[in-house]
mmCIF file of C-alpha atoms in Angstrom:
data_model
loop_
_atom_site.group_PDB
_atom_site.id
_atom_site.type_symbol
_atom_site.label_atom_id
_atom_site.label_comp_id
_atom_site.label_asym_id
_atom_site.label_seq_id
_atom_site.Cartn_x
_atom_site.Cartn_y
_atom_site.Cartn_z
ATOM 1 C CA MET A 1 -7.324 37.860 21.782
ATOM 2 C CA THR A 2 -3.635 37.546 22.083
ATOM 3 C CA ASP A 3 -1.441 40.494 21.427
ATOM 4 C CA VAL A 4 1.319 39.179 19.211
ATOM 5 C CA ASP A 5 3.134 42.473 18.779
ATOM 6 C CA ALA A 6 2.338 42.574 15.102
ATOM 7 C CA PRO A 7 3.243 45.723 13.218
ATOM 8 C CA ARG A 8 0.202 47.932 12.805
ATOM 9 C CA SER A 9 0.391 47.485 9.041
ATOM 10 C CA ALA A 10 0.506 43.704 9.182
ATOM 11 C CA PRO A 11 -2.539 41.865 7.837
ATOM 12 C CA ALA A 12 -4.300 39.281 9.963
ATOM 13 C CA PRO A 13 -3.270 35.662 9.703
ATOM 14 C CA GLY A 14 -5.065 34.078 6.837
ATOM 15 C CA ALA A 15 -4.666 37.145 4.708
ATOM 16 C CA ALA A 16 -2.041 37.331 1.983
ATOM 17 C CA THR A 17 1.347 37.812 3.553
ATOM 18 C CA GLY A 18 4.536 39.261 2.250
ATOM 19 C CA HIS A 19 8.189 38.989 3.132
ATOM 20 C CA GLY A 20 9.011 39.474 6.778
ATOM 21 C CA GLN A 21 5.540 38.518 7.891
ATOM 22 C CA GLN A 22 6.894 35.517 9.819
ATOM 23 C CA GLU A 23 8.561 37.838 12.273
ATOM 24 C CA ALA A 24 5.203 39.288 13.257
ATOM 25 C CA TYR A 25 4.340 36.136 15.214
ATOM 26 C CA PRO A 26 5.990 34.249 18.007
ATOM 27 C CA GLU A 27 7.565 31.034 16.747
ATOM 28 C CA GLU A 28 4.882 28.793 18.246
ATOM 29 C CA LEU A 29 2.049 30.625 16.499
ATOM 30 C CA HIS A 30 2.402 29.547 12.913
ATOM 31 C CA ALA A 31 1.571 32.368 10.542
ATOM 32 C CA THR A 32 -0.120 30.154 7.992
ATOM 33 C CA ASN A 33 -3.686 29.903 6.802
ATOM 34 C CA THR A 34 -4.053 26.475 8.370
ATOM 35 C CA GLY A 35 -2.330 27.186 11.672
ATOM 36 C CA ILE A 36 -0.028 24.272 10.883
ATOM 37 C CA SER A 37 3.654 24.975 10.356
ATOM 38 C CA ASN A 38 4.940 24.637 6.814
ATOM 39 C CA GLU A 39 7.471 22.016 7.952
ATOM 40 C CA LYS A 40 4.824 19.766 9.483
ATOM 41 C CA LEU A 41 2.467 20.195 6.529
ATOM 42 C CA ALA A 42 5.328 19.396 4.143
ATOM 43 C CA MET A 43 6.134 16.204 6.073
ATOM 44 C CA TRP A 44 2.504 15.044 5.838
ATOM 45 C CA VAL A 45 2.395 15.807 2.096
ATOM 46 C CA PHE A 46 5.665 13.890 1.710
ATOM 47 C CA LEU A 47 4.266 10.928 3.664
ATOM 48 C CA GLY A 48 1.129 10.956 1.511
ATOM 49 C CA SER A 49 3.312 10.784 -1.595
ATOM 50 C CA GLU A 50 5.403 8.000 -0.053
ATOM 51 C CA CYS A 51 2.234 5.885 0.086
ATOM 52 C CA LEU A 52 2.307 5.864 -3.713
ATOM 53 C CA LEU A 53 5.971 4.801 -3.795
ATOM 54 C CA PHE A 54 5.474 1.890 -1.406
ATOM 55 C CA GLY A 55 2.109 1.041 -2.986
ATOM 56 C CA GLY A 56 3.918 0.621 -6.299
ATOM 57 C CA LEU A 57 6.647 -1.549 -4.788
ATOM 58 C CA ILE A 58 4.171 -3.749 -2.889
ATOM 59 C CA SER A 59 2.024 -4.151 -6.014
ATOM 60 C CA THR A 60 5.096 -5.126 -8.033
ATOM 61 C CA TYR A 61 5.975 -7.788 -5.466
ATOM 62 C CA VAL A 62 2.399 -9.133 -5.428
ATOM 63 C CA LEU A 63 2.478 -9.304 -9.216
ATOM 64 C CA TYR A 64 5.837 -11.090 -9.453
ATOM 65 C CA LYS A 65 5.906 -13.239 -6.309
ATOM 66 C CA ASN A 66 5.109 -16.440 -8.220
ATOM 67 C CA ARG A 67 7.564 -15.805 -11.069
ATOM 68 C CA HIS A 68 10.578 -17.860 -10.038
ATOM 69 C CA ARG A 69 11.506 -20.380 -12.715
ATOM 70 C CA VAL A 70 15.147 -20.187 -11.615
ATOM 71 C CA GLY A 71 16.183 -20.465 -7.965
ATOM 72 C CA PRO A 72 14.034 -20.297 -4.849
ATOM 73 C CA ALA A 73 11.215 -17.793 -4.344
ATOM 74 C CA PRO A 74 11.263 -15.487 -1.310
ATOM 75 C CA HIS A 75 8.225 -17.154 0.303
ATOM 76 C CA GLN A 76 10.034 -20.516 0.251
ATOM 77 C CA LEU A 77 12.799 -19.070 2.440
ATOM 78 C CA TYR A 78 10.888 -16.905 4.923
ATOM 79 C CA ASP A 79 11.596 -17.434 8.606
ATOM 80 C CA ILE A 80 8.296 -16.114 9.970
ATOM 81 C CA ALA A 81 9.336 -16.434 13.628
ATOM 82 C CA PHE A 82 12.451 -14.340 13.029
ATOM 83 C CA THR A 83 10.623 -11.688 10.984
ATOM 84 C CA SER A 84 7.864 -11.549 13.613
ATOM 85 C CA ILE A 85 10.435 -10.614 16.244
ATOM 86 C CA SER A 86 11.881 -7.936 13.905
ATOM 87 C CA SER A 87 8.365 -6.582 13.348
ATOM 88 C CA PHE A 88 7.756 -6.498 17.092
ATOM 89 C CA VAL A 89 11.011 -4.566 17.586
ATOM 90 C CA LEU A 90 9.996 -1.962 14.980
ATOM 91 C CA LEU A 91 6.514 -1.709 16.493
ATOM 92 C CA MET A 92 7.992 -1.045 19.927
ATOM 93 C CA SER A 93 10.275 1.615 18.436
ATOM 94 C CA SER A 94 7.107 3.530 17.562
ATOM 95 C CA LEU A 95 6.201 3.439 21.259
ATOM 96 C CA THR A 96 9.606 4.795 22.318
ATOM 97 C CA MET A 97 9.349 7.483 19.614
ATOM 98 C CA VAL A 98 5.982 8.726 20.834
ATOM 99 C CA LEU A 99 7.370 8.716 24.393
ATOM 100 C CA ALA A 100 10.245 10.914 23.150
ATOM 101 C CA VAL A 101 7.725 13.367 21.668
ATOM 102 C CA ALA A 102 5.773 13.369 24.949
ATOM 103 C CA ALA A 103 9.014 13.986 26.885
ATOM 104 C CA VAL A 104 10.082 17.001 24.794
ATOM 105 C CA THR A 105 6.558 18.422 25.102
ATOM 106 C CA ARG A 106 6.962 18.269 28.887
ATOM 107 C CA GLY A 107 10.461 19.767 28.630
ATOM 108 C CA ASP A 108 12.006 16.579 30.019
ATOM 109 C CA GLN A 109 15.301 16.607 28.104
ATOM 110 C CA LYS A 110 16.786 13.614 29.897
ATOM 111 C CA ARG A 111 13.925 11.302 28.976
ATOM 112 C CA LEU A 112 13.811 12.779 25.474
ATOM 113 C CA ARG A 113 17.420 11.723 24.914
ATOM 114 C CA THR A 114 16.822 8.299 26.493
ATOM 115 C CA TRP A 115 13.816 7.558 24.266
ATOM 116 C CA LEU A 116 15.501 8.934 21.140
ATOM 117 C CA LEU A 117 18.511 6.681 21.665
ATOM 118 C CA THR A 118 16.267 3.698 22.460
ATOM 119 C CA THR A 119 14.312 4.299 19.248
ATOM 120 C CA ALA A 120 17.518 4.532 17.199
ATOM 121 C CA LEU A 121 18.791 1.359 18.873
ATOM 122 C CA LEU A 122 15.581 -0.566 18.120
ATOM 123 C CA GLY A 123 15.742 0.681 14.524
ATOM 124 C CA SER A 124 19.326 -0.567 14.304
ATOM 125 C CA VAL A 125 18.257 -3.975 15.633
ATOM 126 C CA PHE A 126 15.589 -4.118 12.914
ATOM 127 C CA ILE A 127 18.141 -3.215 10.210
ATOM 128 C CA SER A 128 20.590 -5.806 11.576
ATOM 129 C CA GLY A 129 17.818 -8.393 11.317
ATOM 130 C CA GLN A 130 17.182 -7.382 7.724
ATOM 131 C CA VAL A 131 20.875 -7.660 6.837
ATOM 132 C CA TYR A 132 20.957 -11.109 8.468
ATOM 133 C CA GLU A 133 17.845 -12.153 6.523
ATOM 134 C CA PHE A 134 19.257 -10.932 3.214
ATOM 135 C CA THR A 135 22.562 -12.728 3.881
ATOM 136 C CA ALA A 136 20.726 -15.967 4.696
ATOM 137 C CA PHE A 137 18.660 -15.685 1.506
ATOM 138 C CA VAL A 138 21.743 -15.110 -0.658
ATOM 139 C CA ARG A 139 23.389 -18.180 0.932
ATOM 140 C CA GLU A 140 20.270 -20.159 0.004
ATOM 141 C CA GLY A 141 20.789 -19.126 -3.612
ATOM 142 C CA MET A 142 18.346 -16.234 -3.915
ATOM 143 C CA GLY A 143 20.229 -13.177 -5.137
ATOM 144 C CA PHE A 144 18.816 -9.882 -6.394
ATOM 145 C CA THR A 145 18.773 -11.024 -10.028
ATOM 146 C CA THR A 146 17.954 -14.709 -9.475
ATOM 147 C CA ASN A 147 14.341 -14.274 -10.570
ATOM 148 C CA ALA A 148 11.624 -11.622 -10.862
ATOM 149 C CA ALA A 149 10.204 -12.505 -7.438
ATOM 150 C CA SER A 150 13.546 -12.042 -5.687
ATOM 151 C CA SER A 151 14.170 -8.712 -7.470
ATOM 152 C CA ALA A 152 10.755 -7.432 -6.388
ATOM 153 C CA PHE A 153 11.310 -8.682 -2.817
ATOM 154 C CA TYR A 154 14.762 -7.116 -2.386
ATOM 155 C CA THR A 155 13.659 -3.842 -3.982
ATOM 156 C CA LEU A 156 10.635 -3.524 -1.675
ATOM 157 C CA THR A 157 12.277 -4.541 1.604
ATOM 158 C CA GLY A 158 15.539 -2.809 0.650
ATOM 159 C CA PHE A 159 13.735 0.500 0.031
ATOM 160 C CA HIS A 160 12.044 0.137 3.403
ATOM 161 C CA GLY A 161 15.413 -0.604 5.025
ATOM 162 C CA VAL A 162 16.877 2.562 3.488
ATOM 163 C CA HIS A 163 13.962 4.529 4.946
ATOM 164 C CA VAL A 164 14.613 3.049 8.395
ATOM 165 C CA THR A 165 18.314 3.924 8.075
ATOM 166 C CA ILE A 166 17.485 7.526 7.136
ATOM 167 C CA GLY A 167 15.140 7.602 10.157
ATOM 168 C CA ILE A 168 17.960 6.447 12.445
ATOM 169 C CA ILE A 169 20.205 9.244 11.101
ATOM 170 C CA MET A 170 17.394 11.763 11.740
ATOM 171 C CA LEU A 171 16.937 10.429 15.294
ATOM 172 C CA LEU A 172 20.648 10.719 16.043
ATOM 173 C CA SER A 173 20.695 14.257 14.611
ATOM 174 C CA VAL A 174 17.834 15.255 16.895
ATOM 175 C CA PHE A 175 19.679 13.589 19.793
ATOM 176 C CA VAL A 176 22.757 15.763 19.102
ATOM 177 C CA LEU A 177 20.548 18.871 18.884
ATOM 178 C CA SER A 178 19.133 17.992 22.290
ATOM 179 C CA LEU A 179 22.632 17.482 23.738
ATOM 180 C CA ARG A 180 23.591 20.957 22.517
ATOM 181 C CA GLY A 181 20.517 22.434 24.187
ATOM 182 C CA ARG A 182 18.913 23.403 20.895
ATOM 183 C CA LEU A 183 15.640 21.561 21.477
ATOM 184 C CA PRO A 184 13.665 23.548 24.033
ATOM 185 C CA THR A 185 9.954 22.857 24.485
ATOM 186 C CA GLU A 186 9.166 25.603 21.933
ATOM 187 C CA ARG A 187 10.908 23.489 19.293
ATOM 188 C CA ALA A 188 9.132 20.263 20.239
ATOM 189 C CA GLU A 189 7.678 20.170 16.745
ATOM 190 C CA THR A 190 11.104 19.241 15.335
ATOM 191 C CA VAL A 191 10.969 15.986 17.307
ATOM 192 C CA GLU A 192 7.316 15.513 16.349
ATOM 193 C CA ILE A 193 8.136 15.813 12.620
ATOM 194 C CA VAL A 194 10.958 13.254 12.899
ATOM 195 C CA GLY A 195 8.506 11.089 14.842
ATOM 196 C CA LEU A 196 5.940 11.302 12.020
ATOM 197 C CA TYR A 197 8.531 9.950 9.587
ATOM 198 C CA TRP A 198 9.456 7.161 11.996
ATOM 199 C CA HIS A 199 5.839 6.121 12.576
ATOM 200 C CA PHE A 200 5.266 6.118 8.829
ATOM 201 C CA VAL A 201 8.170 3.708 8.378
ATOM 202 C CA ASP A 202 6.449 1.543 10.997
ATOM 203 C CA VAL A 203 3.011 1.593 9.320
ATOM 204 C CA VAL A 204 4.612 0.714 5.979
ATOM 205 C CA TRP A 205 6.221 -2.304 7.641
ATOM 206 C CA ILE A 206 2.839 -3.290 9.118
ATOM 207 C CA VAL A 207 1.564 -3.542 5.529
ATOM 208 C CA ILE A 208 4.698 -5.263 4.181
ATOM 209 C CA PHE A 209 4.756 -7.807 7.023
ATOM 210 C CA THR A 210 1.141 -8.789 6.409
ATOM 211 C CA ILE A 211 1.056 -8.814 2.612
ATOM 212 C CA VAL A 212 4.575 -10.044 1.846
ATOM 213 C CA TYR A 213 5.343 -12.386 4.747
ATOM 214 C CA LEU A 214 2.075 -13.635 6.248
ATOM 215 C CA ALA A 215 -0.405 -13.791 3.367
ATOM 216 C CA LYS A 216 0.135 -17.144 1.663
ATOM 217 C CA MET B 1 -7.457 46.169 10.531
ATOM 218 C CA ALA B 2 -7.088 43.230 12.828
ATOM 219 C CA THR B 3 -3.517 43.712 13.785
ATOM 220 C CA ASP B 4 -3.651 41.901 17.089
ATOM 221 C CA THR B 5 -5.329 38.698 15.980
ATOM 222 C CA SER B 6 -3.603 35.502 17.047
ATOM 223 C CA VAL B 7 -3.497 32.466 14.803
ATOM 224 C CA ALA B 8 -5.532 30.551 17.351
ATOM 225 C CA ASP B 9 -8.422 32.963 16.805
ATOM 226 C CA VAL B 10 -8.701 32.206 13.121
ATOM 227 C CA PRO B 11 -11.606 29.823 12.448
ATOM 228 C CA GLY B 12 -10.530 26.448 11.118
ATOM 229 C CA THR B 13 -7.048 26.585 12.564
ATOM 230 C CA ALA B 14 -5.919 23.698 14.692
ATOM 231 C CA PRO B 15 -4.272 23.993 18.063
ATOM 232 C CA LEU B 16 -0.579 23.219 17.977
ATOM 233 C CA ALA B 17 0.571 19.732 18.781
ATOM 234 C CA HIS B 18 2.707 20.722 21.739
ATOM 235 C CA GLU B 19 -0.147 22.727 23.224
ATOM 236 C CA GLU B 20 -2.551 19.827 23.065
ATOM 237 C CA VAL B 21 -3.110 17.281 25.741
ATOM 238 C CA HIS B 22 -2.291 13.883 24.246
ATOM 239 C CA LEU B 23 -2.304 10.551 26.024
ATOM 240 C CA SER B 24 -0.162 9.966 29.069
ATOM 241 C CA ASP B 25 2.836 7.640 28.803
ATOM 242 C CA ILE B 26 0.936 4.711 30.315
ATOM 243 C CA HIS B 27 -1.822 5.109 27.723
ATOM 244 C CA TYR B 28 0.755 4.979 24.923
ATOM 245 C CA VAL B 29 2.116 1.777 26.480
ATOM 246 C CA ARG B 30 -1.414 0.297 26.449
ATOM 247 C CA VAL B 31 -1.768 1.178 22.756
ATOM 248 C CA ALA B 32 1.573 -0.549 22.085
ATOM 249 C CA VAL B 33 0.450 -3.655 24.006
ATOM 250 C CA PHE B 34 -2.750 -3.692 21.926
ATOM 251 C CA LEU B 35 -0.634 -3.532 18.732
ATOM 252 C CA ALA B 36 1.651 -6.306 19.991
ATOM 253 C CA VAL B 37 -1.361 -8.541 20.742
ATOM 254 C CA LEU B 38 -2.744 -7.926 17.236
ATOM 255 C CA THR B 39 0.659 -8.827 15.756
ATOM 256 C CA GLY B 40 0.645 -12.031 17.797
ATOM 257 C CA ILE B 41 -2.820 -12.920 16.479
ATOM 258 C CA GLU B 42 -1.644 -12.236 12.903
ATOM 259 C CA VAL B 43 1.364 -14.522 13.277
ATOM 260 C CA ALA B 44 -0.739 -17.235 14.977
ATOM 261 C CA LEU B 45 -3.238 -17.127 12.096
ATOM 262 C CA SER B 46 -0.445 -17.648 9.566
ATOM 263 C CA TYR B 47 0.627 -20.827 11.423
ATOM 264 C CA ILE B 48 -2.824 -22.446 11.370
ATOM 265 C CA ASN B 49 -2.736 -25.372 8.954
ATOM 266 C CA GLY B 50 -5.494 -25.415 6.404
ATOM 267 C CA LEU B 51 -6.135 -21.689 6.678
ATOM 268 C CA ASN B 52 -5.402 -20.472 3.167
ATOM 269 C CA GLY B 53 -6.741 -18.155 0.513
ATOM 270 C CA LEU B 54 -9.437 -15.685 1.494
ATOM 271 C CA ALA B 55 -10.021 -17.403 4.857
ATOM 272 C CA LEU B 56 -6.532 -16.264 5.852
ATOM 273 C CA LEU B 57 -6.239 -13.106 3.773
ATOM 274 C CA VAL B 58 -9.404 -11.367 5.006
ATOM 275 C CA PRO B 59 -8.650 -11.557 8.772
ATOM 276 C CA LEU B 60 -5.016 -10.609 8.094
ATOM 277 C CA LEU B 61 -6.045 -7.537 6.102
ATOM 278 C CA VAL B 62 -8.590 -6.514 8.762
ATOM 279 C CA ILE B 63 -5.968 -6.774 11.529
ATOM 280 C CA MET B 64 -3.448 -4.934 9.347
ATOM 281 C CA ALA B 65 -5.940 -2.087 8.799
ATOM 282 C CA ILE B 66 -6.647 -1.855 12.550
ATOM 283 C CA LYS B 67 -2.901 -1.710 13.323
ATOM 284 C CA PHE B 68 -2.325 0.884 10.585
ATOM 285 C CA GLY B 69 -5.183 3.057 11.844
ATOM 286 C CA THR B 70 -4.135 2.731 15.484
ATOM 287 C CA VAL B 71 -0.583 3.903 14.800
ATOM 288 C CA ALA B 72 -1.832 6.775 12.604
ATOM 289 C CA LEU B 73 -4.475 7.882 15.120
ATOM 290 C CA TYR B 74 -2.592 7.574 18.400
ATOM 291 C CA PHE B 75 1.140 7.591 17.657
ATOM 292 C CA MET B 76 0.998 10.017 14.719
ATOM 293 C CA HIS B 77 -1.580 12.093 16.658
ATOM 294 C CA LEU B 78 -4.087 12.285 13.796
ATOM 295 C CA LYS B 79 -6.824 11.815 16.398
ATOM 296 C CA TRP B 80 -6.016 15.249 17.833
ATOM 297 C CA ASP B 81 -4.366 17.061 14.938
ATOM 298 C CA SER B 82 -5.977 19.163 12.247
ATOM 299 C CA LYS B 83 -8.365 17.281 9.961
ATOM 300 C CA ILE B 84 -6.428 18.678 6.993
ATOM 301 C CA LEU B 85 -3.525 16.381 7.901
ATOM 302 C CA THR B 86 -5.836 13.370 8.165
ATOM 303 C CA ARG B 87 -7.285 14.162 4.740
ATOM 304 C CA LEU B 88 -3.829 14.669 3.219
ATOM 305 C CA PHE B 89 -2.501 11.370 4.527
ATOM 306 C CA TYR B 90 -5.534 9.246 3.769
ATOM 307 C CA ALA B 91 -5.799 10.859 0.314
ATOM 308 C CA GLY B 92 -2.327 9.417 -0.350
ATOM 309 C CA VAL B 93 -3.261 6.034 1.126
ATOM 310 C CA LEU B 94 -6.553 5.751 -0.770
ATOM 311 C CA LEU B 95 -5.060 7.054 -4.019
ATOM 312 C CA ALA B 96 -2.260 4.480 -3.784
ATOM 313 C CA ALA B 97 -4.696 1.670 -2.914
ATOM 314 C CA GLY B 98 -7.080 2.635 -5.723
ATOM 315 C CA VAL B 99 -4.429 3.103 -8.393
ATOM 316 C CA TYR B 100 -2.648 -0.166 -7.629
ATOM 317 C CA VAL B 101 -5.812 -2.264 -7.237
ATOM 318 C CA ILE B 102 -6.847 -1.041 -10.691
ATOM 319 C CA ALA B 103 -3.331 -1.668 -12.057
ATOM 320 C CA LEU B 104 -3.262 -5.196 -10.610
ATOM 321 C CA SER B 105 -6.753 -5.838 -11.979
ATOM 322 C CA THR B 106 -5.470 -5.119 -15.485
ATOM 323 C CA PHE B 107 -3.060 -8.027 -14.949
ATOM 324 C CA ARG B 108 -6.056 -10.198 -13.965
ATOM 325 C CA LEU B 109 -4.527 -10.749 -10.531
ATOM 326 C CA PHE B 110 -7.932 -11.038 -8.865
ATOM 327 C CA ALA B 111 -9.538 -13.087 -11.627
ATOM 328 C CA GLY B 112 -8.536 -16.469 -10.182
ATOM 329 C CA ASN B 113 -7.658 -19.539 -12.221
#
């Protein structure tokens, strides 16, 4: 048993709690029924709901990919070699992200900052690749409203790109927190939660890369 | 009343992520190499002439599922985290897959020509 300095009137964890109950526990012992912090649980619920968003966008693309009476279709313009390198970059950013989480868990602030910046950099390379790809497609005559297939393609990959961009902003925010000394080992979960979002962006791209780019 | 009960003593609660022993850095690198190799195989398959339709789609989807699961298990730490999180996430994945397969079926996408 661990003495957590709870007030004598405080109910045990798992029992109904009232206001001020959070203060009865040290920060690392989450006073929730599940033992999981509300922030982490909320991120997982959010990621579960995001599956439905991207599922809808992928399904829409699959449904419309052959509807291109006017202009070229996306699959006629794909540069698989280029997109494969972009995919590899995003995949490796998941590695650097998990290394950042491992570093903050060990209390290694220097490596945490190095891996966070590397992850943000790799994410930026991926986004640059996407901007280049979109520009090349527009030059080839495939704009957003050219046909149903192009609309579905840009909406799907554009939404994913926005998610990656938000992830980069989150990574840089965590980097600044670390610089200011506000990410001690006890707050490692903050980095872990940002990491969950980043890995999710990666797994979504794993699906998009296979279904949209590789499956003929 | 149990006033000195820690969260860790409550049955069904998971240990906290930062208290757990995950993989070492070199193990994470090995997982990443494994994912990179799978990506290479995927791309190579797409370049094989004459491999079309289900002959291409099935191996691609299998590799995609392995990559998806590997990232979720090892990088997102579902292998060590509370089972509630695994259920939450895969509930979203399966719900999305089920709903959209049914929706696409209504458009006769899998009916063939």
